[in-house]
XYZ file of C-alpha atoms in Angstrom:
740
model
C 97.999 114.329 79.296
C 96.065 112.801 82.160
C 93.322 110.366 81.261
C 92.049 109.069 84.580
C 89.190 106.619 84.807
C 87.813 104.500 87.565
C 88.870 100.890 87.566
C 86.072 98.669 86.315
C 85.093 95.397 87.877
C 85.801 92.326 85.755
C 84.875 88.732 86.376
C 87.729 86.262 86.349
C 87.184 82.601 85.644
C 88.833 80.567 88.358
C 91.052 77.662 87.356
C 89.739 74.448 88.893
C 92.350 72.183 90.410
C 91.981 68.585 91.609
C 91.756 67.943 95.322
C 95.129 67.227 96.924
C 95.056 64.736 99.741
C 98.660 63.478 99.873
C 101.549 64.895 101.790
C 103.651 67.320 99.778
C 107.362 67.997 99.595
C 108.859 71.464 100.169
C 106.742 73.976 98.264
C 109.570 76.202 97.040
C 111.532 73.374 95.472
C 108.425 71.673 94.045
C 106.798 74.534 92.157
C 109.423 77.132 91.346
C 113.195 77.452 91.643
C 114.721 78.664 94.865
C 117.662 80.895 94.015
C 120.414 82.054 96.311
C 120.692 85.817 96.789
C 123.290 87.197 94.382
C 124.450 90.036 96.644
C 122.929 92.896 94.630
C 121.068 94.826 97.299
C 119.196 97.165 94.937
C 118.380 94.647 92.206
C 114.787 94.702 90.952
C 115.189 91.526 88.871
C 115.325 87.790 89.208
C 118.788 86.329 89.640
C 119.175 86.211 85.856
C 119.119 90.013 85.769
C 116.542 89.990 82.942
C 113.092 89.337 84.382
C 111.733 92.268 86.421
C 110.115 91.634 89.813
C 106.518 92.838 89.569
C 105.287 91.666 92.975
C 106.540 89.868 96.087
C 104.784 87.320 98.291
C 106.168 86.438 101.731
C 105.368 83.400 103.816
C 106.870 81.408 106.647
C 108.320 77.995 105.795
C 106.294 75.900 108.218
C 107.061 72.386 109.420
C 104.965 69.529 108.088
C 102.532 69.591 110.965
C 98.956 68.456 110.765
C 97.602 71.873 111.688
C 99.604 73.543 108.887
C 98.679 71.203 106.044
C 95.718 73.297 104.907
C 97.878 76.423 104.629
C 100.460 74.523 102.617
C 97.819 73.213 100.269
C 96.447 76.717 99.758
C 99.887 78.137 98.946
C 100.560 75.273 96.582
C 97.286 75.865 94.736
C 97.914 79.610 94.471
C 101.369 78.952 93.026
C 99.986 76.433 90.559
C 97.229 78.861 89.504
C 99.663 81.703 88.936
C 102.029 79.569 86.881
C 99.147 78.139 84.875
C 98.013 81.675 84.034
C 101.488 82.506 82.748
C 103.311 84.118 85.656
C 106.913 83.234 86.392
C 108.020 82.685 89.997
C 111.334 82.533 91.827
C 111.898 82.021 95.540
C 114.636 83.352 97.797
C 115.225 82.581 101.445
C 115.557 85.460 103.897
C 119.000 86.720 104.793
C 117.806 87.720 108.275
C 115.326 84.967 109.174
C 115.820 81.474 107.716
C 112.119 80.681 108.180
C 110.978 83.366 105.736
C 110.635 82.734 102.011
C 110.185 85.513 99.453
C 108.395 84.568 96.228
C 109.222 86.962 93.391
C 106.565 87.307 90.707
C 107.252 88.270 87.075
C 104.728 88.934 84.292
C 106.028 88.173 80.761
C 105.304 90.498 77.810
C 102.337 88.534 76.419
C 100.686 88.439 79.826
C 101.190 92.170 80.302
C 99.557 92.880 76.952
C 96.614 90.627 77.786
C 95.812 92.228 81.119
C 96.521 95.760 79.920
C 93.699 95.150 77.460
C 91.485 93.582 80.133
C 91.948 96.602 82.433
C 91.600 99.121 79.592
C 94.878 100.787 80.527
C 95.455 103.859 78.389
C 98.812 103.771 76.649
C 100.605 106.367 74.473
C 99.961 106.455 70.715
C 102.241 109.332 69.769
C 103.773 112.405 71.445
C 101.535 115.430 71.837
C 102.667 118.005 69.263
C 100.130 120.694 70.247
C 101.761 123.795 71.744
C 100.380 124.806 75.152
C 102.882 127.520 76.149
C 102.465 131.280 75.862
C 104.549 134.373 76.471
C 102.690 135.030 79.720
C 103.400 131.489 80.850
C 107.087 131.882 79.991
C 107.251 135.122 81.974
C 105.625 133.533 85.026
C 107.798 130.454 84.794
C 110.888 132.645 85.172
C 109.494 133.889 88.495
C 108.139 130.610 89.839
C 110.827 128.216 88.653
C 112.588 128.401 92.010
C 109.472 126.951 93.671
C 109.413 123.850 91.468
C 111.539 120.718 91.748
C 114.764 120.874 89.795
C 114.193 119.893 86.170
C 117.742 118.559 86.056
C 116.670 115.886 88.516
C 112.968 115.443 87.726
C 112.532 116.016 84.028
C 109.178 117.202 82.737
C 106.986 114.304 81.616
C 106.457 113.993 77.883
C 102.776 114.360 76.986
C 101.189 111.776 74.702
C 97.942 111.126 72.952
C 96.605 107.968 74.586
C 94.058 105.240 73.934
C 92.936 102.046 75.729
C 95.439 99.333 74.939
C 94.497 96.577 72.465
C 96.812 93.661 71.923
C 95.816 93.194 68.279
C 96.700 96.806 67.444
C 100.121 96.877 69.037
C 101.683 98.495 65.965
C 99.631 101.664 66.536
C 101.088 102.281 70.005
C 104.266 104.172 70.759
C 106.555 101.271 71.763
C 110.206 102.273 71.895
C 111.284 99.596 74.353
C 109.164 96.668 75.451
C 110.854 96.589 78.870
C 109.899 100.232 79.492
C 106.540 100.394 77.680
C 104.584 99.371 80.782
C 105.743 101.350 83.800
C 106.519 99.542 87.089
C 103.326 100.914 88.648
C 101.253 99.523 85.749
C 102.954 96.144 86.046
C 102.346 96.065 89.808
C 98.698 96.972 89.304
C 98.194 94.152 86.790
C 100.033 91.677 89.027
C 97.855 92.558 91.987
C 94.748 92.233 89.811
C 95.725 88.639 89.024
C 96.786 87.819 92.592
C 93.484 89.101 93.967
C 91.666 86.620 91.701
C 93.939 83.591 91.919
C 91.991 80.546 93.249
C 93.396 78.614 96.181
C 90.547 76.243 96.971
C 87.953 74.777 94.603
C 85.714 72.057 96.019
C 82.476 71.471 94.219
C 80.497 74.706 94.036
C 82.711 76.427 96.625
C 85.451 78.556 95.113
C 87.835 80.542 97.236
C 90.225 82.996 95.640
C 92.306 86.086 96.297
C 95.600 86.701 98.053
C 93.823 89.223 100.320
C 91.951 86.462 102.119
C 95.156 84.469 102.491
C 96.846 87.510 104.037
C 93.977 87.888 106.482
C 94.238 84.217 107.362
C 97.976 84.361 107.932
C 98.822 82.016 105.036
C 100.982 84.764 103.564
C 102.690 87.286 105.808
C 102.887 90.060 103.207
C 102.279 90.928 99.554
C 103.624 94.139 98.035
C 105.322 95.753 95.022
C 108.920 96.858 95.397
C 110.346 100.312 95.937
C 112.911 100.963 93.240
C 115.784 101.893 95.609
C 116.601 103.209 99.058
C 115.098 106.617 99.735
C 118.330 108.254 100.925
C 120.886 106.608 98.652
C 120.893 106.598 94.862
C 120.931 103.087 93.423
C 124.005 101.991 91.501
C 121.956 99.665 89.307
C 121.863 100.947 85.721
C 118.253 99.880 85.187
C 116.960 101.638 88.304
C 115.176 104.990 87.679
C 115.761 106.089 91.314
C 112.296 107.649 91.463
C 111.944 107.021 95.198
C 115.249 108.796 95.817
C 114.139 111.751 93.694
C 110.756 111.979 95.415
C 112.401 112.005 98.823
C 114.908 114.733 97.976
C 112.603 116.977 95.930
C 109.336 116.369 97.773
C 109.497 114.666 101.178
C 112.728 116.126 102.533
C 112.272 119.072 104.944
C 114.623 121.212 102.837
C 112.053 121.108 99.998
C 109.117 122.384 102.060
C 108.735 125.496 99.863
C 108.675 123.617 96.565
C 105.624 122.661 94.559
C 104.740 118.988 94.501
C 106.047 116.872 91.574
C 102.573 115.512 90.826
C 103.568 113.842 87.556
C 106.231 111.772 89.264
C 103.953 111.003 92.227
C 101.296 109.740 89.835
C 103.845 107.727 87.871
C 105.354 106.103 90.962
C 102.268 105.549 93.135
C 99.376 105.636 90.688
C 96.450 107.976 90.051
C 94.694 107.526 93.386
C 97.688 108.721 95.404
C 98.387 111.468 92.853
C 94.824 112.797 93.098
C 95.001 112.882 96.892
C 98.136 115.016 96.956
C 96.840 117.229 94.138
C 93.616 117.797 96.087
C 95.483 118.389 99.360
C 97.744 120.941 97.653
C 94.762 122.736 96.119
C 92.875 122.806 99.432
C 95.949 124.162 101.218
C 96.398 126.884 98.605
C 92.760 127.920 98.962
C 93.233 128.215 102.722
C 95.784 130.985 102.144
C 93.176 133.660 101.346
C 90.977 132.676 104.283
C 94.050 132.639 106.526
C 95.003 136.183 105.458
C 91.496 137.488 106.237
C 91.345 135.640 109.569
C 94.806 136.833 110.602
C 93.899 140.422 109.661
C 90.777 140.213 111.846
C 92.793 138.843 114.740
C 95.523 141.491 114.445
C 92.940 144.276 114.153
C 91.134 143.027 117.255
C 94.380 142.731 119.190
C 95.624 146.189 118.202
C 92.314 147.918 119.000
C 91.453 146.102 122.213
C 92.780 148.920 124.387
C 90.818 151.579 122.425
C 87.545 149.662 122.275
C 84.651 151.521 123.912
C 83.223 148.175 125.016
C 86.457 147.196 126.823
C 86.982 150.665 128.283
C 83.539 150.698 129.907
C 83.931 147.166 131.276
C 87.418 147.857 132.671
C 86.712 151.407 133.907
C 86.456 151.286 137.755
C 83.872 154.081 137.583
C 81.640 152.154 135.150
C 82.330 148.415 135.180
C 83.619 148.675 138.738
C 80.342 150.251 139.891
C 78.108 147.603 138.330
C 77.363 144.641 140.589
C 76.265 141.462 138.823
C 73.992 138.680 140.037
C 75.494 135.306 141.099
C 75.805 132.754 138.300
C 74.910 129.734 140.407
C 72.825 128.958 143.479
C 74.046 129.602 147.058
C 77.769 128.904 146.520
C 78.243 131.740 143.996
C 78.197 135.345 145.136
C 77.920 138.846 143.704
C 80.685 140.117 141.456
C 81.728 143.315 139.754
C 81.540 143.663 136.005
C 85.145 144.832 135.682
C 86.316 141.409 136.923
C 85.738 140.293 133.290
C 88.015 143.015 131.951
C 90.473 140.670 130.193
C 87.833 138.496 128.496
C 85.979 141.592 127.303
C 89.026 142.640 125.259
C 88.554 139.739 122.831
C 86.562 141.434 119.934
C 84.020 139.372 118.200
C 84.485 138.895 114.469
C 82.036 138.235 112.482
C 73.820 88.904 98.636
C 72.149 90.923 96.237
C 68.494 90.175 96.623
C 66.305 93.182 97.310
C 64.995 91.756 100.572
C 68.362 90.604 101.876
C 70.056 93.881 101.026
C 67.210 95.841 102.620
C 67.559 93.862 105.858
C 71.327 94.333 105.947
C 71.174 98.042 105.242
C 68.378 98.540 107.768
C 70.376 96.807 110.496
C 73.375 98.956 109.557
C 71.348 102.172 109.756
C 69.930 101.116 113.120
C 73.427 100.482 114.482
C 74.670 103.851 113.221
C 71.727 105.661 114.859
C 72.403 103.836 118.128
C 75.989 105.052 118.180
C 74.940 108.595 117.318
C 72.578 108.544 120.315
C 75.491 107.271 122.403
C 77.559 110.279 121.318
C 74.762 112.676 122.208
C 74.519 111.003 125.606
C 78.232 111.666 126.133
C 77.661 115.332 125.258
C 74.884 115.532 127.886
C 77.242 113.932 130.408
C 79.868 116.586 129.727
C 77.219 119.310 130.151
C 76.358 117.864 133.564
C 80.088 117.866 134.331
C 80.254 121.571 133.419
C 77.392 122.396 135.758
C 78.724 120.370 138.677
C 82.333 121.550 138.376
C 81.391 125.208 137.887
C 79.891 125.291 141.383
C 83.101 123.873 142.847
C 85.361 126.255 140.924
C 83.192 129.228 141.861
C 83.702 128.654 145.590
C 87.315 127.445 145.692
C 89.202 128.764 142.692
C 89.585 132.395 143.724
C 90.616 131.519 147.251
C 93.162 128.976 145.988
C 94.696 131.569 143.635
C 94.700 134.526 146.008
C 98.496 134.341 146.330
C 98.968 134.150 142.544
C 97.731 137.648 141.853
C 98.932 137.923 138.199
C 96.843 134.901 137.226
C 93.783 135.659 139.299
C 92.129 137.919 136.738
C 92.692 135.414 133.901
C 91.688 132.155 135.610
C 87.950 132.484 136.163
C 85.527 129.731 137.111
C 83.986 129.838 133.640
C 87.375 129.597 131.932
C 88.604 126.743 134.128
C 85.370 124.836 133.560
C 85.517 125.448 129.800
C 89.143 124.280 129.450
C 88.743 121.128 131.529
C 85.462 120.238 129.822
C 87.103 120.731 126.413
C 89.953 118.384 127.347
C 87.543 115.731 128.643
C 85.435 116.153 125.509
C 88.511 115.602 123.343
C 89.444 112.415 125.221
C 85.860 111.098 124.860
C 85.942 111.922 121.149
C 89.179 109.978 120.620
C 87.908 106.939 122.556
C 84.595 106.860 120.678
C 86.473 107.213 117.365
C 88.455 104.060 118.088
C 85.338 102.113 119.076
C 83.156 103.286 116.206
C 85.838 102.691 113.591
C 85.580 98.964 114.267
C 81.796 99.092 114.358
C 81.603 100.987 111.054
C 83.903 98.488 109.318
C 81.865 95.583 110.701
C 78.597 97.143 109.510
C 80.023 97.805 106.038
C 81.351 94.252 105.774
C 77.947 92.970 106.846
C 76.241 94.948 104.061
C 78.364 93.104 101.427
C 79.002 95.975 98.983
C 79.441 94.711 95.433
C 82.605 96.631 94.482
C 85.503 98.244 96.290
C 84.185 101.671 95.298
C 80.774 100.868 96.861
C 82.551 99.633 99.971
C 84.628 102.792 100.343
C 81.657 105.078 99.697
C 79.484 103.263 102.256
C 82.225 103.331 104.885
C 82.991 106.975 104.110
C 79.395 108.027 104.722
C 79.171 106.146 108.032
C 82.490 107.372 109.380
C 81.852 110.978 108.407
C 78.334 110.971 109.839
C 79.675 109.596 113.095
C 82.644 111.938 113.319
C 80.499 114.906 112.348
C 78.319 114.290 115.410
C 81.307 113.276 117.543
C 83.481 116.306 116.810
C 80.910 119.049 116.246
C 78.057 118.313 118.675
C 79.750 120.001 121.636
C 80.643 122.977 119.450
C 77.052 123.337 118.224
C 75.870 123.143 121.844
C 78.151 126.006 122.917
C 77.327 128.082 119.821
C 73.542 127.716 119.749
C 72.246 126.244 123.028
C 74.413 127.259 125.960
C 73.272 130.421 127.720
C 70.046 130.660 125.721
C 67.659 129.137 128.274
C 68.833 130.219 131.729
C 65.756 132.054 133.034
C 66.365 135.095 135.196
C 67.539 135.808 138.767
C 65.041 134.479 141.257
C 63.623 131.949 138.789
C 66.445 130.134 136.951
C 65.942 127.121 134.671
C 67.211 123.774 135.951
C 68.485 120.775 133.990
C 67.131 117.439 135.215
C 65.447 119.392 137.995
C 68.764 119.647 139.849
C 71.432 121.507 137.895
C 70.984 125.154 137.081
C 71.530 125.725 133.366
C 74.958 127.170 132.735
C 75.448 130.680 131.464
C 78.057 131.876 128.986
C 81.388 133.301 129.994
C 81.056 137.024 130.819
C 83.003 137.702 127.638
C 80.413 135.775 125.631
C 79.849 132.209 124.442
C 82.217 132.751 121.525
C 85.131 132.763 123.982
C 84.228 129.247 125.117
C 83.601 128.125 121.533
C 87.074 129.343 120.620
C 88.542 127.425 123.577
C 86.716 124.276 122.509
C 87.896 124.595 118.896
C 91.477 125.305 119.957
C 91.673 122.261 122.214
C 90.068 119.885 119.703
C 91.948 121.147 116.628
C 95.275 121.277 118.466
C 94.797 117.949 120.204
C 93.660 116.263 117.001
C 96.703 117.527 115.087
C 99.092 116.281 117.781
C 97.340 112.904 118.063
C 97.312 112.373 114.289
C 101.024 113.153 113.998
C 101.764 110.667 116.760
C 99.745 108.002 114.962
C 100.948 108.761 111.455
C 104.625 109.517 112.066
C 105.905 108.507 115.478
C 104.286 105.065 115.703
C 105.416 103.797 112.247
C 108.927 105.162 112.867
C 109.131 103.457 116.272
C 107.762 100.163 114.896
C 110.345 100.150 112.110
C 113.106 101.034 114.579
C 112.118 98.224 116.943
C 111.782 95.740 114.072
C 115.243 96.605 112.757
C 116.681 96.327 116.238
C 115.092 92.928 116.875
C 116.169 91.529 113.494
C 119.525 93.238 113.198
C 122.265 91.350 111.453
C 125.948 91.916 111.110
C 127.046 94.841 108.994
C 128.835 92.435 106.645
C 125.514 91.004 105.436
C 123.833 92.599 102.436
C 120.020 92.661 102.512
C 118.148 92.418 99.176
C 115.642 94.981 98.015
C 112.590 92.775 98.684
C 113.668 92.118 102.268
C 114.415 95.798 102.929
C 110.841 96.573 101.887
C 109.467 93.778 104.049
C 110.987 95.496 107.091
C 108.819 98.572 106.421
C 105.255 99.042 107.685
C 102.372 97.656 105.602
C 99.803 100.004 104.127
C 96.388 99.678 105.784
C 93.485 98.184 103.897
C 91.689 101.517 103.736
C 94.693 103.316 102.279
C 94.009 107.039 102.054
C 90.661 106.863 103.834
C 91.923 108.287 107.116
C 93.937 111.009 105.365
C 90.799 112.267 103.607
C 88.754 111.950 106.798
C 91.272 114.032 108.742
C 91.204 116.815 106.148
C 87.401 116.833 105.797
C 86.934 117.106 109.576
C 89.443 119.967 109.562
C 87.504 121.613 106.721
C 84.429 121.485 108.933
C 86.226 123.253 111.787
C 87.541 125.903 109.401
C 84.189 126.652 107.781
C 81.429 125.865 110.281
C 82.683 128.106 113.110
C 85.026 130.571 111.425
C 82.871 133.510 112.563
C 83.858 132.770 116.158
C 87.422 131.610 115.514
C 88.997 133.579 112.631
C 92.400 132.033 113.325
C 91.107 128.557 112.355
C 92.149 128.971 108.675
C 95.610 130.120 109.798
C 96.075 127.050 112.006
C 94.723 124.798 109.252
C 97.092 126.348 106.694
C 100.124 125.843 108.908
C 99.029 122.307 109.728
C 98.523 121.417 106.051
C 101.889 122.792 104.982
C 103.374 120.256 107.388
C 100.768 117.609 106.535
C 101.793 117.465 102.860
C 105.442 116.891 103.710
C 104.696 114.544 106.615
C 102.450 112.380 104.453
C 105.095 112.404 101.732
C 107.879 111.489 104.188
C 105.717 108.768 105.677
C 104.840 106.914 102.489
C 108.343 107.327 101.051
C 110.400 106.260 104.054
C 108.249 104.284 106.511
C 105.797 102.258 104.428
C 105.974 99.650 101.731
C 105.101 100.784 98.252
C 101.369 101.077 97.737
C 99.622 99.067 95.065
C 98.759 101.602 92.326
C 95.036 102.225 91.827
C 92.980 104.100 89.255
C 90.701 106.959 90.317
C 88.789 109.716 88.567
C 87.983 111.940 91.585
C 88.051 111.934 95.383
C 84.923 109.795 95.534
C 82.247 110.276 98.162
C 84.281 113.007 99.840
C 83.290 115.510 97.150
C 79.540 115.668 97.971
C 80.406 115.594 101.677
C 82.587 118.680 101.276
C 79.843 120.404 99.314
C 77.331 119.620 102.050
C 79.650 120.962 104.767
C 80.210 124.155 102.756
C 76.458 124.742 102.432
C 75.899 124.036 106.121
C 78.746 126.423 106.995
C 76.872 129.359 105.436
C 73.849 128.744 107.648
C 75.990 127.970 110.724
C 78.008 131.203 110.545
C 74.883 133.231 109.819
C 73.242 131.843 112.970
C 76.395 132.432 115.037
C 76.379 136.093 113.982
C 72.629 136.417 114.518
C 72.051 134.486 117.751
C 75.397 133.996 119.523
C 77.434 137.058 118.657
C 76.706 140.577 119.946
C 77.377 142.032 116.509
C 73.763 142.797 115.654
C 72.808 144.261 119.109
C 75.902 146.437 118.961
C 75.079 147.707 115.479
C 71.480 148.399 116.522
C 72.663 150.362 119.549
C 75.294 152.268 117.524
C 72.947 153.360 114.776
C 69.686 153.776 116.752
C 69.803 153.766 120.531
C 72.930 155.829 121.097
C 71.405 159.018 119.599
C 68.136 160.927 119.815
C 65.349 160.042 120.465
C 66.515 156.926 122.398
C 69.905 158.135 123.589
C 71.537 161.266 124.928
C 74.603 161.313 122.691
C 74.936 163.860 119.913
C 76.595 161.425 117.485
C 76.695 157.708 116.930
C 78.832 156.015 119.588
C 79.207 152.836 121.599
C 79.392 154.732 124.859
C 76.719 153.544 127.270
C 76.256 150.221 125.486
C 77.208 148.182 128.546
C 74.636 149.816 130.781
C 72.058 149.540 128.004
C 72.385 145.751 127.971
C 71.860 145.397 131.731
C 68.719 145.479 133.844
C 68.055 145.909 137.577
C 67.039 143.109 139.942
C 65.794 143.333 143.534
C 67.855 140.870 145.556
C 64.934 140.292 147.947
C 63.270 138.406 145.113
C 65.880 135.646 145.399
C 64.416 132.302 146.491
C 65.960 130.489 149.418
C 67.375 127.977 146.941
C 69.180 130.655 144.934
C 70.166 133.228 147.565
C 73.980 133.470 148.015
C 75.293 132.085 151.309
C 78.081 134.672 151.433
C 78.590 138.187 150.157
C 81.830 139.972 149.249
C 83.452 142.242 151.815
C 82.644 145.321 149.714
C 78.957 144.507 149.303
C 77.827 146.096 152.600
C 80.544 148.748 152.673
C 79.268 152.339 152.875
C 82.060 153.521 150.584
C 80.845 151.096 147.978
C 77.339 152.497 148.320
C 78.588 156.015 147.500
C 80.469 154.840 144.381
C 77.625 152.764 142.956
C 75.129 155.414 142.080
C 72.396 153.260 140.592
C 72.082 151.001 143.650
C 69.986 152.239 146.574
C 69.746 151.139 150.189
C 66.829 150.316 152.397
C 66.433 151.695 155.942
C 68.772 149.022 157.337
C 71.634 150.232 155.187
C 71.854 147.021 153.096
C 71.839 147.210 149.328
C 68.823 145.411 147.911
C 69.223 145.950 144.163
C 71.982 144.848 141.797
C 72.463 144.963 138.078
C 72.029 141.841 136.012
C 72.320 140.933 132.412
C 69.101 141.133 130.465
C 67.693 137.627 130.114
């Protein structure tokens, strides 16, 4: 039974130590024994084989230089504090690098009981004897058992009734073996709790404590709990449970991609916070399946019916779309064009310090900084819009002439499409650069605000980062969906941006085409970039580190040094994993009406994401310090807010960006009597119904095209285009234009 609660904050009374002003002998020999490595590569114990290693500290054995004295004093005080509180320490020199010293930390039974009570860790009282199975469950288990990890390897966890541990009531708890009563993850959590509060400098009223600050200052090079074995080789040690090996083979290995996640073992090995993340990720991925089926069905239906669509037929028909001449889409450099030139794009069917004053000042400064960066993002969006306008003119004049020899591609590569793709790529690059910059700014702001607890810190940082990334990722998409093509004026009197650039119109196939392009580039690019960061970089760093520190094959490396060669877990832990999934959730929900394949891409990505994250933390990173958690924190209300916004966003896309409503109005009203000539409801004539007629003599000198196509003044063309008339000079003076 899972009883998950958030870790509470407890005050720890620092142990005051006298000032040390004399030179000290070697730290390892002075405070704790330095034992030679016994050759057991997978041992999780001190050299005596009895005391379990609960945590490892790593530092460099520095020379007695004046500049290093302060570091040595700090390490000496930490060691003295830990031993005074009851911890047992043992040092071992590195097999690979003689300068490195590994300090192994062990918590005796009495100390474990004390801090289990302090942290209110829930421990088993007796096995759960309540039956929870049913005949239906037994029937389903026969079908689904092949999708679960092998029970021969990962046995089902025994369920217990639990209660917060109390040292004075030990006889009421289910203690079969004192060495196994507290799991390794519990022991590591308690050890880290003590290490994070161990004082290293006490001078008057100034008290400095916590191994985290010493890690930041370079006093210690690393601090971590141990993996229990190698991930790809079962340990030969009798006391080793080989949980890492089991997790790799039944969870992280590619051959197990179809299996359900062993959440009980994940929780047991890594703690509740990691377990909740993978449980949530699995649930989110499963919920994407239904949306992916619907989106894929819409895409397949649109693809299969594109050749029979009345809309596409009229656009592509040389007697209909070929006889409709459209107005230029930019000034002077652009010329007239036939509607059937957009034949391919038309086949895409739309588917629908905690004083009040001080805290106020700090928070206000933080809010001001966040707003400044949001304005900076919006400025970058405006810059990309200007890029679209400027480049569109260039593509309009040069692209078709440059591609005249590549006839198969000519009808696909239009000026609008080329502009949209290049702008999307530039937008993605700008997004990635701003992400890197703002990440540091957001952390600095949150540190400046001085949150009281780690939970407050994470929630504050979560809100800032999401707010920034929401604007960073989605602003260009919102522009294309709701702004682009809405204020363009009409031929002869267009609207100009900054008094110079004519506002850009949508692609002839509609703005949803460009929105789909934008989403595809950003979602695809983001997935590739994240995999490079999360998988390739750690793997390469570990490979380079092993190459630089390689030793002869005859040397055996101990467990603690094997783990030291892995990558450290970042301070923010799962923060970036949640952020990645929440941003993806926004893409899937906010714009799904324009991009029904988004859930399919997200589903495929997440099926890989689960296994990639599992492979990463099992094989490439040191073991995480277990943490308690009761939910996904501030991400839950953020997801709820995005879901609510998605309803409004998709409704507005359907109402204002999509042609769904105009098409339905035409089908049910304007295609039949009294507005239309058809005897039954049909989409025939819809194209012509959406267009209006414009007299080209009304063009201003600023907008009039400098050149006209060869067919524009051709008499044969005049005969084919029945709704365009000529003046006495024989030149056509009226063309069709979209209604604006």
